[in-house]
Coordinates of C-alpha atoms in Angstrom, one line a residue:
X1 CA 185.9 -61.1 -31.1
X2 CA 188.2 -64.0 -31.0
X3 CA 186.8 -67.3 -32.2
X4 CA 187.6 -70.0 -29.6
X5 CA 185.9 -73.0 -31.1
X6 CA 186.7 -75.2 -34.1
X7 CA 185.2 -73.8 -37.3
X8 CA 185.2 -75.2 -40.8
X9 CA 187.1 -73.0 -43.3
X10 CA 184.0 -73.2 -45.6
X11 CA 182.0 -71.5 -42.9
X12 CA 184.5 -68.6 -42.7
X13 CA 184.2 -68.1 -46.5
X14 CA 180.4 -67.9 -46.2
X15 CA 180.3 -65.7 -43.2
X16 CA 183.1 -63.1 -43.9
X17 CA 183.7 -60.8 -46.9
X18 CA 187.5 -61.0 -46.5
X19 CA 189.9 -63.6 -45.0
X20 CA 193.2 -62.1 -44.0
X21 CA 196.3 -64.1 -42.8
X22 CA 198.4 -62.2 -40.2
X23 CA 202.0 -62.9 -39.4
X24 CA 204.8 -64.1 -41.6
X25 CA 207.8 -63.3 -39.4
X26 CA 207.9 -66.5 -37.2
X27 CA 207.9 -68.7 -40.3
X28 CA 204.5 -70.1 -39.1
X29 CA 202.9 -69.1 -42.4
X30 CA 205.7 -70.5 -44.5
X31 CA 205.7 -73.8 -42.7
X32 CA 201.9 -74.3 -42.3
X33 CA 200.0 -72.5 -44.9
X34 CA 198.9 -74.5 -48.0
X35 CA 197.2 -72.4 -50.6
X36 CA 195.6 -75.5 -52.1
X37 CA 193.5 -76.1 -48.9
X38 CA 192.1 -72.6 -48.5
X39 CA 192.9 -69.2 -50.0
X40 CA 193.3 -66.0 -48.2
X41 CA 192.4 -62.6 -49.7
X42 CA 195.3 -60.8 -48.1
X43 CA 198.4 -61.6 -46.0
X44 CA 199.6 -59.0 -43.6
X45 CA 202.8 -58.6 -41.6
X46 CA 203.7 -55.7 -39.4
X47 CA 207.3 -55.9 -40.5
X48 CA 207.5 -53.4 -43.3
X49 CA 210.7 -55.1 -44.7
X50 CA 208.4 -57.9 -45.8
X51 CA 205.9 -55.7 -47.7
X52 CA 205.7 -56.5 -51.3
X53 CA 207.4 -59.9 -51.0
X54 CA 205.6 -63.0 -52.2
X55 CA 205.1 -66.2 -50.2
X56 CA 203.1 -69.2 -51.3
X57 CA 201.7 -67.0 -54.1
X58 CA 200.5 -64.3 -51.7
X59 CA 201.8 -60.8 -51.8
X60 CA 202.6 -59.6 -48.3
X61 CA 201.0 -56.3 -47.3
X62 CA 201.4 -54.1 -44.3
X63 CA 198.5 -53.0 -42.1
X64 CA 197.7 -50.0 -44.3
X65 CA 195.9 -52.4 -46.7
X66 CA 193.1 -52.6 -44.1
X67 CA 192.1 -49.0 -44.8
X68 CA 191.0 -50.2 -48.3
X69 CA 188.7 -52.9 -46.8
X70 CA 187.5 -51.1 -43.7
X71 CA 183.9 -51.5 -44.7
X72 CA 184.1 -55.3 -45.1
X73 CA 183.4 -58.0 -42.5
X74 CA 186.9 -59.4 -42.0
X75 CA 188.3 -62.6 -40.4
X76 CA 191.9 -62.5 -39.3
X77 CA 193.5 -65.9 -39.3
X78 CA 196.5 -65.9 -37.0
X79 CA 198.9 -68.2 -35.3
X80 CA 198.9 -68.7 -31.5
X81 CA 199.9 -66.0 -29.1
X82 CA 199.4 -62.9 -31.3
X83 CA 195.7 -62.5 -30.9
X84 CA 195.8 -59.5 -28.6
X85 CA 198.4 -57.7 -30.7
X86 CA 196.4 -58.3 -33.9
X87 CA 193.2 -57.1 -32.2
X88 CA 194.8 -53.9 -31.0
X89 CA 196.4 -53.1 -34.4
X90 CA 193.4 -54.1 -36.5
X91 CA 191.0 -52.0 -34.4
X92 CA 192.9 -48.9 -35.5
X93 CA 191.8 -49.6 -39.1
X94 CA 188.6 -51.7 -39.2
X95 CA 185.6 -52.1 -36.9
X96 CA 183.9 -55.2 -38.1
X97 CA 186.2 -58.2 -37.6
X98 CA 186.8 -61.4 -35.8
X99 CA 190.1 -63.3 -35.1
X100 CA 190.6 -67.1 -35.3
X101 CA 193.7 -69.1 -34.5
X102 CA 194.7 -71.1 -37.6
X103 CA 194.7 -74.4 -35.5
X104 CA 190.9 -74.0 -35.0
X105 CA 190.2 -74.2 -38.7
X106 CA 188.3 -77.4 -39.2
X107 CA 189.0 -79.6 -42.2
X108 CA 192.4 -78.2 -42.9
X109 CA 194.5 -80.7 -40.9
X110 CA 192.3 -83.7 -41.6
X111 CA 191.8 -83.3 -45.3
X112 CA 195.3 -84.3 -46.4
X113 CA 198.3 -86.2 -44.9
X114 CA 200.3 -84.1 -42.5
X115 CA 203.4 -83.9 -44.6
X116 CA 201.4 -82.2 -47.5
X117 CA 200.5 -79.3 -45.2
X118 CA 204.0 -78.0 -45.4
X119 CA 204.1 -75.1 -47.8
X120 CA 207.7 -75.9 -48.8
X121 CA 206.4 -78.9 -50.7
X122 CA 204.7 -76.5 -53.1
X123 CA 208.1 -74.7 -53.4
X124 CA 207.0 -71.6 -51.7
X125 CA 209.5 -69.2 -50.2
X126 CA 209.7 -65.6 -49.4
X127 CA 210.8 -64.0 -52.7

């Protein structure tokens, strides 16, 4: 299921066993993720060239990591326009999951000034 309403990040942490960010390639993650606001359990990108690299303190995995957590209730946090692709790929590995577009995470944008949301300020880069 794709979540289509605003939801507090705290609610996601309470409801799901695992929070997984999906998609590094378009630099959305690098530009918008701030590990000080909420933490992810895993970060996935379909591009195998990124596997094993670190960004904002998160090791990037490929979709095979989902086989290890297949029995968990998972929330995939994605950036706009990749929801269908994520749903198709994730359903090959896990059954119990939801998808939310990062912009719908309540509290993230309003809890700090906009400029502090940029991950580059915490000196994150793809290593």
